[in-house]
CSV table of C-alpha atoms and ligand atoms in Angstrom, one decimal:
chain,number,residue,atom,x,y,z
A,1,MET,CA,262.8,38.9,-2.2
A,2,ASP,CA,260.6,36.7,-0.6
A,3,ASP,CA,261.1,39.8,2.3
A,4,LEU,CA,260.8,42.3,-1.5
A,5,VAL,CA,257.5,39.8,-1.5
A,6,LYS,CA,256.2,40.4,2.2
A,7,LYS,CA,256.5,44.7,2.0
A,8,VAL,CA,254.3,44.9,-0.7
A,9,LYS,CA,251.6,42.4,1.4
A,10,LEU,CA,251.9,44.0,5.0
A,11,LEU,CA,251.7,47.2,2.8
A,12,ARG,CA,247.8,45.7,1.2
A,13,ALA,CA,247.4,45.1,4.9
A,14,LEU,CA,247.9,48.2,6.9
A,15,GLY,CA,246.3,50.5,3.6
A,16,GLN,CA,243.2,48.2,5.0
A,17,LYS,CA,243.2,48.9,8.1
A,18,THR,CA,244.0,52.9,7.7
A,19,GLY,CA,242.5,53.7,4.1
A,20,THR,CA,245.1,56.6,3.7
A,21,CYS,CA,249.8,56.6,3.5
A,22,PHE,CA,250.1,54.8,6.3
A,23,GLN,CA,254.2,57.1,5.7
A,24,ARG,CA,257.0,53.7,6.8
A,25,CYS,CA,257.4,53.0,3.2
A,26,VAL,CA,259.6,55.7,2.2
A,27,GLY,CA,262.4,55.5,4.6
A,28,TRP,CA,262.4,51.5,4.2
A,29,ASP,CA,262.5,52.5,0.5
A,30,GLY,CA,265.7,55.2,1.1
A,31,ILE,CA,267.7,53.0,3.3
A,32,ASN,CA,267.9,50.0,0.5
A,33,ALA,CA,268.8,52.9,-2.1
A,34,VAL,CA,271.5,54.0,-0.8
A,35,TYR,CA,272.6,51.5,1.5
A,36,SER,CA,273.2,49.4,-1.7
A,37,VAL,CA,274.6,52.9,-3.0
A,38,ALA,CA,277.0,53.3,-0.2
A,39,TYR,CA,278.7,49.4,-1.1
A,40,GLU,CA,278.8,50.9,-4.5
A,41,MET,CA,280.8,54.2,-4.6
A,42,ASP,CA,282.7,52.7,-1.3
A,43,ARG,CA,284.2,50.3,-3.8
A,44,LYS,CA,284.9,52.6,-6.5
A,45,ASN,CA,286.7,55.1,-4.9
A,46,LYS,CA,287.4,53.8,-0.6
A,47,THR,CA,285.9,55.2,0.6
A,48,ASP,CA,284.0,54.4,3.9
A,49,TYR,CA,280.2,55.3,3.1
A,50,LEU,CA,278.8,51.7,4.1
A,51,GLU,CA,279.8,52.2,7.7
A,52,ARG,CA,279.4,55.1,8.9
A,53,PHE,CA,275.3,54.0,7.1
A,54,GLN,CA,275.5,50.6,8.8
A,55,LYS,CA,276.6,52.2,12.5
A,56,TRP,CA,273.7,54.7,11.4
A,57,LEU,CA,271.0,51.8,10.4
A,58,THR,CA,272.2,49.8,13.6
A,59,TYR,CA,271.0,52.6,15.4
A,60,ILE,CA,267.7,52.5,14.2
A,61,GLN,CA,267.0,48.3,14.5
A,62,GLU,CA,267.5,48.4,17.2
A,63,GLU,CA,265.8,51.7,18.8
A,64,ASN,CA,262.5,50.5,16.3
A,65,LEU,CA,262.8,54.7,14.4
A,66,MET,CA,261.1,55.5,11.7
A,67,VAL,CA,262.5,57.3,8.9
A,68,VAL,CA,261.5,60.0,6.4
A,69,GLY,CA,262.6,59.7,2.5
A,70,ALA,CA,263.8,62.8,2.3
A,71,MET,CA,264.6,63.4,-1.5
A,72,THR,CA,261.6,65.6,-3.3
A,73,ASP,CA,263.3,69.4,-3.3
A,74,PRO,CA,260.7,72.1,-3.2
A,75,LYS,CA,263.4,72.9,-7.4
A,76,GLY,CA,261.9,76.7,-8.9
A,77,ASP,CA,262.5,76.7,-12.0
A,78,ARG,CA,261.7,73.2,-12.8
A,79,SER,CA,263.8,74.3,-16.7
A,80,ARG,CA,266.9,74.3,-14.8
A,81,GLY,CA,269.5,72.4,-13.0
A,82,PRO,CA,270.1,72.7,-9.4
A,83,ALA,CA,273.2,74.9,-9.8
A,84,GLU,CA,271.4,76.8,-12.1
A,85,GLN,CA,268.2,78.2,-9.9
A,86,ALA,CA,268.1,82.4,-9.0
A,87,ASP,CA,268.0,80.2,-4.9
A,88,PRO,CA,270.2,77.7,-5.2
A,89,ASP,CA,268.4,76.9,-1.6
A,90,GLN,CA,265.8,75.4,-4.4
A,91,TYR,CA,267.7,72.2,-3.9
A,92,VAL,CA,269.0,71.4,-0.8
A,93,HIS,CA,273.1,71.5,-0.6
A,94,ILE,CA,276.5,71.8,1.5
A,95,VAL,CA,276.9,75.4,1.9
A,96,GLU,CA,280.3,74.4,4.4
A,97,ARG,CA,282.9,71.6,4.6
A,98,ARG,CA,284.1,71.2,8.0
A,99,PRO,CA,286.9,68.7,9.1
A,100,ASP,CA,284.0,66.6,11.2
A,101,GLY,CA,281.2,67.0,9.4
A,102,VAL,CA,279.5,69.3,7.0
A,103,VAL,CA,276.4,72.2,6.4
A,104,ILE,CA,273.4,72.3,4.6
A,105,ARG,CA,271.1,74.4,3.7
A,106,GLY,CA,267.0,74.1,1.5
A,107,ALA,CA,264.4,72.3,1.7
A,108,LYS,CA,262.7,68.8,0.9
A,109,LEU,CA,258.7,69.6,0.6
A,110,HIS,CA,256.0,66.6,0.7
A,111,MET,CA,257.4,65.0,3.3
A,112,THR,CA,256.1,61.9,4.3
A,113,GLY,CA,255.3,61.5,8.0
A,114,GLY,CA,257.4,64.3,8.6
A,115,VAL,CA,256.6,65.3,12.3
A,116,ASN,CA,255.8,61.5,13.5
A,117,SER,CA,259.4,60.4,12.5
A,118,HIS,CA,262.4,60.0,13.8
A,119,GLU,CA,265.2,61.0,12.1
A,120,ILE,CA,265.3,62.4,8.1
A,121,LEU,CA,267.0,60.1,5.5
A,122,VAL,CA,268.0,63.3,3.0
A,123,MET,CA,269.0,62.8,-1.0
A,124,PRO,CA,269.0,64.5,-3.8
A,125,THR,CA,266.3,64.7,-5.7
A,126,THR,CA,268.0,63.7,-9.4
A,127,ALA,CA,270.6,63.3,-11.7
A,128,LEU,CA,273.4,65.8,-11.5
A,129,ASP,CA,276.3,66.6,-12.4
A,130,GLU,CA,280.0,68.1,-11.2
A,131,LYS,CA,278.7,71.7,-11.1
A,132,ALA,CA,276.5,70.4,-8.8
A,133,LYS,CA,279.1,69.0,-6.8
A,134,ASP,CA,277.3,70.5,-3.2
A,135,TYR,CA,274.0,69.6,-4.5
A,136,ALA,CA,275.3,65.6,-3.8
A,137,VAL,CA,274.3,65.1,-0.4
A,138,VAL,CA,273.5,62.4,1.7
A,139,CYS,CA,272.8,62.5,5.1
A,140,ALA,CA,270.8,61.5,8.2
A,141,ILE,CA,270.1,64.4,10.5
A,142,PRO,CA,267.7,64.0,13.3
A,143,VAL,CA,264.2,66.0,13.3
A,144,ASN,CA,265.4,67.7,16.5
A,145,ALA,CA,268.4,69.6,15.4
A,146,PRO,CA,268.9,72.4,15.6
A,147,GLY,CA,268.2,74.2,12.4
A,148,VAL,CA,265.3,72.2,11.4
A,149,THR,CA,261.7,73.3,10.9
A,150,MET,CA,258.6,71.2,9.5
A,151,ILE,CA,256.1,73.0,8.6
A,152,PHE,CA,252.6,70.5,8.4
A,153,GLY,CA,250.4,69.9,5.5
A,154,ARG,CA,247.1,71.5,5.0
A,155,GLN,CA,244.4,68.4,4.1
A,156,THR,CA,240.7,68.5,2.6
A,157,GLY,CA,238.7,67.0,6.0
A,158,ASP,CA,241.0,67.5,8.5
A,159,ASP,CA,238.9,71.0,9.8
A,160,ARG,CA,235.9,68.5,10.4
A,161,ARG,CA,238.7,66.2,11.9
A,162,ASP,CA,239.7,69.7,13.8
A,163,ARG,CA,236.6,70.0,15.7
A,164,LYS,CA,236.4,66.8,15.8
A,165,GLU,CA,233.4,66.0,13.0
A,166,ARG,CA,233.0,61.2,13.5
A,167,ILE,CA,230.9,61.3,11.3
A,168,ASP,CA,231.3,64.2,9.0
A,169,SER,CA,235.1,63.8,8.8
A,170,GLY,CA,234.4,60.4,6.8
A,171,LYS,CA,237.4,58.0,8.3
A,172,PRO,CA,238.0,60.4,11.5
A,173,SER,CA,241.0,58.9,13.1
A,174,PHE,CA,243.3,58.9,9.4
A,175,GLY,CA,243.7,61.4,7.3
A,176,ALA,CA,243.8,62.0,3.5
A,177,VAL,CA,247.3,61.7,2.7
A,178,GLY,CA,250.6,60.8,4.9
A,179,GLY,CA,250.6,63.4,7.2
A,180,GLU,CA,253.1,65.3,5.5
A,181,ALA,CA,254.8,68.8,6.1
A,182,VAL,CA,257.4,71.6,4.2
A,183,ILE,CA,261.2,70.2,5.4
A,184,ALA,CA,263.6,73.6,6.3
A,185,PHE,CA,266.9,73.1,7.0
A,186,GLU,CA,268.5,76.4,8.3
A,187,ASP,CA,272.3,75.7,7.9
A,188,VAL,CA,271.6,72.4,10.2
A,189,PHE,CA,275.2,71.0,11.1
A,190,VAL,CA,275.3,67.2,10.5
A,191,PRO,CA,278.6,65.3,11.5
A,192,LYS,CA,280.4,63.1,9.2
A,193,GLU,CA,279.5,60.1,10.7
A,194,ARG,CA,275.2,60.7,8.9
A,195,VAL,CA,277.7,61.6,5.9
A,196,PHE,CA,276.6,59.3,3.5
A,197,MET,CA,277.3,61.0,-0.1
A,198,ASP,CA,279.7,64.3,-0.2
A,199,GLY,CA,280.5,64.8,-3.9
A,200,GLU,CA,279.5,62.1,-5.3
A,201,THR,CA,277.4,63.0,-8.4
A,202,GLU,CA,278.6,59.9,-10.5
A,203,PHE,CA,276.1,58.5,-8.1
A,204,THR,CA,273.3,60.2,-7.8
A,205,GLY,CA,271.1,59.1,-10.3
A,206,LEU,CA,271.3,55.4,-9.8
A,207,LEU,CA,270.6,56.5,-5.9
A,208,VAL,CA,267.8,58.2,-7.8
A,209,TYR,CA,267.5,55.2,-9.5
A,210,ARG,CA,266.5,52.6,-7.2
A,211,PHE,CA,265.0,54.9,-4.3
A,212,ALA,CA,262.6,55.5,-7.0
A,213,ALA,CA,262.8,51.8,-8.1
A,214,HIS,CA,261.5,50.4,-4.7
A,215,HIS,CA,259.1,53.7,-4.1
A,216,ARG,CA,257.7,53.0,-7.2
A,217,ALA,CA,257.5,48.4,-6.3
A,218,ASN,CA,255.4,50.1,-3.3
A,219,TYR,CA,252.5,51.6,-4.9
A,220,GLY,CA,250.5,48.1,-6.0
A,221,GLY,CA,250.7,46.9,-2.4
A,222,CYS,CA,249.2,50.4,-0.3
A,223,LYS,CA,246.7,51.4,-2.6
A,224,THR,CA,245.9,48.2,-3.3
A,225,GLY,CA,244.7,48.1,0.8
A,226,LEU,CA,242.8,51.8,-0.6
A,227,ILE,CA,240.8,50.2,-2.9
A,228,ASP,CA,239.8,47.3,-1.5
A,229,VAL,CA,238.2,50.1,1.5
A,230,LEU,CA,236.9,52.3,-1.3
A,231,THR,CA,234.8,48.9,-2.8
A,232,GLY,CA,233.9,47.5,1.1
A,233,ALA,CA,232.0,50.9,1.7
A,234,VAL,CA,230.4,51.3,-2.4
A,235,GLY,CA,229.5,47.2,-1.8
A,236,TYR,CA,227.8,48.4,1.9
A,237,LEU,CA,226.0,51.1,0.6
A,238,THR,CA,224.5,49.9,-3.5
A,239,GLN,CA,223.5,47.3,-0.6
A,240,ILE,CA,222.4,49.8,1.3
A,241,GLN,CA,220.3,51.9,-1.4
A,242,GLY,CA,218.6,48.5,-2.4
A,243,THR,CA,221.4,48.8,-6.2
A,244,GLY,CA,223.9,45.8,-5.0
A,245,LYS,CA,221.4,43.2,-6.9
A,246,ALA,CA,221.5,45.9,-10.3
A,247,SER,CA,223.7,44.0,-13.1
A,248,HIS,CA,225.5,47.3,-14.2
A,249,VAL,CA,226.4,47.7,-10.6
A,250,ARG,CA,228.1,44.1,-10.2
A,251,ASP,CA,230.0,44.7,-13.3
A,252,LYS,CA,231.3,48.3,-12.2
A,253,ILE,CA,231.5,46.3,-8.6
A,254,THR,CA,233.2,43.6,-10.0
A,255,GLU,CA,235.4,46.4,-12.2
A,256,MET,CA,236.7,47.6,-9.0
A,257,ILE,CA,237.9,44.5,-7.5
A,258,HIS,CA,239.3,43.8,-11.3
A,259,LEU,CA,241.4,46.4,-11.2
A,260,GLY,CA,242.9,47.1,-7.8
A,261,GLU,CA,243.9,43.2,-7.9
A,262,THR,CA,245.9,44.6,-11.5
A,263,LEU,CA,247.6,45.9,-9.8
A,264,TYR,CA,248.1,44.1,-7.0
A,265,SER,CA,250.0,42.0,-9.3
A,266,SER,CA,251.9,44.6,-10.9
A,267,SER,CA,253.9,44.7,-7.4
A,268,ILE,CA,253.7,41.0,-6.2
A,269,ALA,CA,255.1,40.5,-10.0
A,270,CYS,CA,257.7,43.6,-9.3
A,271,ALA,CA,259.3,41.8,-6.0
A,272,ALA,CA,259.3,39.0,-7.1
A,273,GLU,CA,261.6,40.1,-10.3
A,274,GLY,CA,263.6,41.8,-8.6
A,275,THR,CA,267.4,40.8,-8.4
A,276,PRO,CA,270.7,41.4,-5.8
A,277,THR,CA,272.2,44.7,-6.7
A,278,PRO,CA,276.2,43.6,-5.7
A,279,SER,CA,275.4,44.7,-2.3
A,280,GLY,CA,273.7,42.0,-1.8
A,281,ALA,CA,270.5,43.7,-0.7
A,282,PHE,CA,268.3,43.2,-2.9
A,283,LEU,CA,266.6,45.2,-5.9
A,284,VAL,CA,262.7,45.0,-7.4
A,285,ASP,CA,262.6,44.5,-11.3
A,286,THR,CA,262.9,48.1,-11.9
A,287,MET,CA,260.8,48.1,-15.2
A,288,LEU,CA,257.4,46.7,-13.7
A,289,ALA,CA,257.8,48.7,-10.6
A,290,ASN,CA,257.4,51.4,-13.5
A,291,VAL,CA,254.8,49.9,-14.9
A,292,CYS,CA,252.7,49.1,-11.6
A,293,LYS,CA,253.5,53.5,-10.7
A,294,GLN,CA,251.9,54.3,-14.3
A,295,ASN,CA,248.8,52.2,-13.7
A,296,VAL,CA,247.6,53.5,-10.0
A,297,THR,CA,248.3,57.5,-11.3
A,298,ARG,CA,245.8,56.1,-13.7
A,299,TYR,CA,243.2,53.3,-12.6
A,300,HIS,CA,243.1,54.6,-8.4
A,301,PHE,CA,241.6,57.4,-10.2
A,302,GLU,CA,238.9,55.1,-12.2
A,303,VAL,CA,238.0,53.3,-8.9
A,304,ALA,CA,237.6,56.8,-7.6
A,305,ARG,CA,235.3,57.5,-10.6
A,306,LEU,CA,232.5,54.7,-10.2
A,307,ALA,CA,232.9,54.7,-6.9
A,308,VAL,CA,231.2,58.4,-7.4
A,309,ASP,CA,229.1,56.9,-9.9
A,310,LEU,CA,227.9,54.2,-8.0
A,311,ALA,CA,226.9,56.1,-4.5
A,312,GLY,CA,225.2,58.9,-6.0
A,313,GLY,CA,224.9,61.9,-5.6
A,314,PHE,CA,224.5,62.7,-1.9
A,315,LEU,CA,228.2,62.5,-1.8
A,316,ALA,CA,228.1,66.2,-2.2
A,317,THR,CA,224.8,67.4,-1.2
A,318,LEU,CA,224.9,65.5,2.4
A,319,PRO,CA,223.8,67.4,5.6
A,320,SER,CA,226.7,67.9,7.9
A,321,GLU,CA,226.7,65.2,10.8
A,322,TYR,CA,225.4,68.9,13.3
A,323,ASP,CA,222.1,68.8,11.2
A,324,LEU,CA,221.8,65.1,11.9
A,325,LYS,CA,221.8,65.6,15.8
A,326,ASN,CA,219.7,68.3,15.2
A,327,GLU,CA,216.3,68.2,17.4
A,328,ASN,CA,213.8,70.2,15.1
A,329,ILE,CA,216.2,68.8,11.6
A,330,GLY,CA,217.6,65.3,12.2
A,331,HIS,CA,214.1,63.8,11.9
A,332,LEU,CA,214.1,65.2,8.4
A,333,VAL,CA,218.1,64.3,7.7
A,334,LYS,CA,217.5,60.6,8.7
A,335,LYS,CA,214.0,60.2,7.0
A,336,TYR,CA,215.0,62.0,3.4
A,337,PHE,CA,218.8,59.9,3.0
A,338,SER,CA,217.3,56.8,5.1
A,339,GLY,CA,217.6,53.5,2.2
A,340,VAL,CA,216.3,50.6,2.6
A,341,ALA,CA,214.6,50.3,5.9
A,342,GLU,CA,216.4,47.3,7.5
A,343,ILE,CA,219.4,49.5,7.5
A,344,PRO,CA,219.5,52.6,9.6
A,345,ALA,CA,220.5,55.9,8.0
A,346,GLU,CA,223.6,57.1,9.9
A,347,ASP,CA,225.7,53.8,7.8
A,348,ARG,CA,224.1,55.2,4.6
A,349,ILE,CA,225.4,59.0,6.4
A,350,LYS,CA,228.7,57.3,7.3
A,351,ILE,CA,229.3,55.6,4.1
A,352,GLY,CA,228.9,58.2,2.2
A,353,ARG,CA,231.8,60.0,3.9
A,354,LEU,CA,233.8,57.5,3.8
A,355,ILE,CA,233.7,57.5,-0.1
A,356,GLU,CA,233.9,61.7,-0.4
A,357,ALA,CA,236.9,61.0,2.7
A,358,MET,CA,238.9,58.5,0.2
A,359,THR,CA,237.9,60.1,-3.1
A,360,GLY,CA,237.9,64.2,-2.9
A,361,GLY,CA,240.6,66.3,-2.7
A,362,THR,CA,243.6,65.1,-1.5
A,363,ALA,CA,243.3,61.6,-1.9
A,364,LEU,CA,244.3,60.6,-5.4
A,365,VAL,CA,246.3,62.9,-5.3
A,366,GLU,CA,249.5,61.1,-3.4
A,367,SER,CA,248.5,58.2,-6.5
A,368,MET,CA,249.1,60.2,-9.1
A,369,HIS,CA,252.0,61.8,-7.6
A,370,GLY,CA,254.4,60.2,-5.3
A,371,ALA,CA,257.2,57.9,-5.4
A,372,GLY,CA,257.1,60.7,-9.1
A,373,SER,CA,255.2,61.9,-11.9
A,374,PRO,CA,253.3,60.2,-14.9
A,375,GLN,CA,256.0,61.2,-17.0
A,376,ALA,CA,259.1,60.5,-14.8
A,377,GLN,CA,258.0,56.8,-14.8
A,378,ARG,CA,257.3,57.1,-18.8
A,379,VAL,CA,260.9,58.6,-19.3
A,380,MET,CA,262.2,54.9,-17.8
A,381,ILE,CA,259.7,52.7,-19.4
A,382,LEU,CA,260.6,54.0,-22.8
A,383,ARG,CA,264.9,54.0,-21.9
A,384,GLU,CA,264.2,50.4,-20.7
A,385,GLY,CA,261.8,48.9,-22.7
A,386,ASN,CA,264.5,48.3,-24.9
A,387,LEU,CA,263.3,48.7,-27.7
A,388,ASP,CA,266.2,48.3,-31.3
A,389,LYS,CA,264.9,44.4,-29.3
A,390,LYS,CA,260.9,44.6,-30.4
A,391,ILE,CA,262.4,45.2,-33.8
A,392,GLN,CA,264.5,43.0,-34.7
A,393,LEU,CA,262.0,40.4,-33.1
A,394,ALA,CA,259.1,42.4,-35.6
A,395,LYS,CA,261.3,41.7,-38.5
A,396,ALA,CA,262.7,38.0,-37.9
A,397,LEU,CA,259.1,37.5,-38.0
A,398,ALA,CA,258.1,39.1,-41.5
A,399,GLY,CA,260.6,37.7,-42.8
A,400,ILE,CA,263.0,41.2,-43.1
A,401,PRO,CA,266.1,39.8,-42.7
A,402,PRO,CA,268.9,42.8,-40.4
A,403,ARG,CA,271.3,44.8,-42.9
A,404,ARG,CA,273.1,47.8,-41.5
A,405,VAL,CA,272.6,50.8,-41.1
A,406,LYS,CA,274.2,54.2,-43.0
A,407,LYS,CA,275.4,56.2,-40.8
A,408,ALA,CA,273.3,59.7,-42.2
A,409,GLU,CA,270.6,56.9,-42.4
A,410,ALA,CA,270.5,56.4,-38.4
A,411,ARG,CA,270.7,59.4,-37.0
A,412,ALA,CA,267.6,60.8,-39.4
B,501,FAD,C1,251.0,63.5,-1.2
B,501,FAD,C2,252.4,62.7,-0.8
B,501,FAD,C3,253.5,62.4,-0.3
B,501,FAD,C4,254.9,62.0,-1.4
B,501,FAD,N1,255.5,61.7,0.0
B,501,FAD,C5,257.9,62.4,-0.5
B,501,FAD,C6,258.1,61.4,0.6
B,501,FAD,O1,257.9,60.6,1.5
B,501,FAD,N2,259.0,61.9,-0.1
B,501,FAD,C7,259.3,62.2,-0.3
B,501,FAD,O2,261.1,62.3,-1.5
B,501,FAD,N3,258.4,62.2,-1.7
B,501,FAD,C8,257.5,62.5,-1.8
B,501,FAD,N4,256.3,62.8,-2.3
B,501,FAD,C9,256.7,64.0,-3.4
B,501,FAD,C10,256.6,63.1,-4.6
B,501,FAD,O3,257.3,62.4,-5.4
B,501,FAD,C11,256.6,64.4,-5.6
B,501,FAD,O4,255.0,65.2,-5.9
B,501,FAD,C12,257.4,64.5,-7.2
B,501,FAD,O5,258.0,63.4,-7.6
B,501,FAD,C13,256.0,65.3,-8.3
B,501,FAD,O6,257.6,66.0,-8.0
B,501,FAD,P1,256.4,68.2,-7.9
B,501,FAD,O7,255.3,67.6,-6.9
B,501,FAD,O8,257.5,69.0,-8.1
B,501,FAD,O9,255.8,67.7,-9.2
B,501,FAD,P2,256.4,68.8,-10.6
B,501,FAD,O10,257.8,67.8,-11.0
B,501,FAD,O11,256.7,69.9,-10.7
B,501,FAD,O12,255.4,67.8,-12.3
B,501,FAD,C14,253.9,68.6,-11.6
B,501,FAD,C15,254.4,68.2,-13.3
B,501,FAD,O13,254.9,69.2,-14.2
B,501,FAD,C16,256.0,68.2,-15.0
B,501,FAD,N5,257.4,68.7,-15.4
B,501,FAD,C17,258.4,68.8,-14.0
B,501,FAD,N6,259.4,69.3,-14.6
B,501,FAD,C18,259.0,69.6,-15.4
B,501,FAD,C19,260.4,69.6,-16.6
B,501,FAD,N7,262.0,70.0,-15.8
B,501,FAD,N8,259.8,70.0,-18.1
B,501,FAD,C20,258.1,69.6,-17.9
B,501,FAD,N9,257.2,69.8,-17.3
B,501,FAD,C21,257.8,69.5,-16.0
B,501,FAD,C22,255.6,66.6,-14.1
B,501,FAD,O14,255.8,65.9,-15.2
B,501,FAD,C23,254.4,67.2,-14.4
B,501,FAD,O15,253.7,67.0,-14.8
B,501,FAD,C24,255.8,63.1,-2.4
B,501,FAD,C25,254.0,63.6,-3.0
B,501,FAD,C26,253.3,63.4,-2.4
B,501,FAD,C27,251.6,64.4,-3.3
């Protein structure tokens, strides 16, 4: 539990330093999920997945390697399962089994930190049934294995970074999201000792569930770090613009802080309420993790809305860094984009660009879809919400005695 709590604190601290996704957590969550599920698979089926996994994990830890947590498949037609797709490669699957390993084909999309990682931990994206047996594969692949291709994602503002526009990038050292890549597997051979699930469809649901819970629990840590930066940027900007003392401004900044801390409490709570899995590895409280991520899909956007409100329209209309530095017109940009006399206009411009970078384009998409789109959390919240128990509580207080429900009535 203590480790889970420390992870949340670390995520917040890293969010504060980078103002973006900093890429490590998804691999950690994959490691934790696979470890506990491998233990349970071995116990049921007398396989040796945990021993293989522990050898690989020891190597990862000794070499201090970075791992991509590769769950999300392209998914093609979302109304059909993996085995019913017109193109079977829309989900990663085994195309050949050999005595010494398996050959896999397909792709994983949105792979955070892919291009700066060393290893890819491939996991199925959804619970699978018997007919999708070839899709039930968990394995570790070095990023430079033959047949692996990465295609880097395009983010808002990366052309500004390419041209070394330090001010206009807003946050020149870091991107808008976590350096995501498409990772394609074109018949990649994986040796047996790196395969941690092969066909055990009955464990795929559990694996996705545990990975998603660990990953959803993170978002109140990392995104609170980003919200800290955004709140600080807005706080300083209101000082520069002479609005900082107005009561509605202070109230909106209070709301930004409140929303950030609400998310943080949720992350700390699901870590502090963690429980051990049969393997001994701890799992966060899954209900609280889903609530945490669901709130991130809303509150981060609300914080951004308040930031844009307090910043003003110059976020969208500011002339470029080239104009600021131009000898003919630079003085006009400085003059008309200045605020209070004591603070240089360049501070206002830099902070404006930082807020632009952290509220626009690709910056917020991760809060919506990373670790699963909002509906994925709502499904879990209702499933784990124990509505029957809540109904019993209400009935007890209202003085309604328990009664036997007839079968036909229950069906209705
Ligand atoms: C910045 C970023 C980083 C990410 N990093 C990683 C990573 O490192 N590793 C990883 O594995 N994944 C990663 N993801 C992927 C993330 O988990 C997915 O984006 C998320 O699960 C949603 O999947 P999707 O993007 O395919 O959207 P979709 O699943 O297509 O969802 C889009 C919308 O369609 C709805 N929908 C989906 N299916 C159905 C259906 N059958 N019927 C009706 N409605 C449906 C959803 O509810 C949602 O509203 C990352 C995503 C982002 C944005």
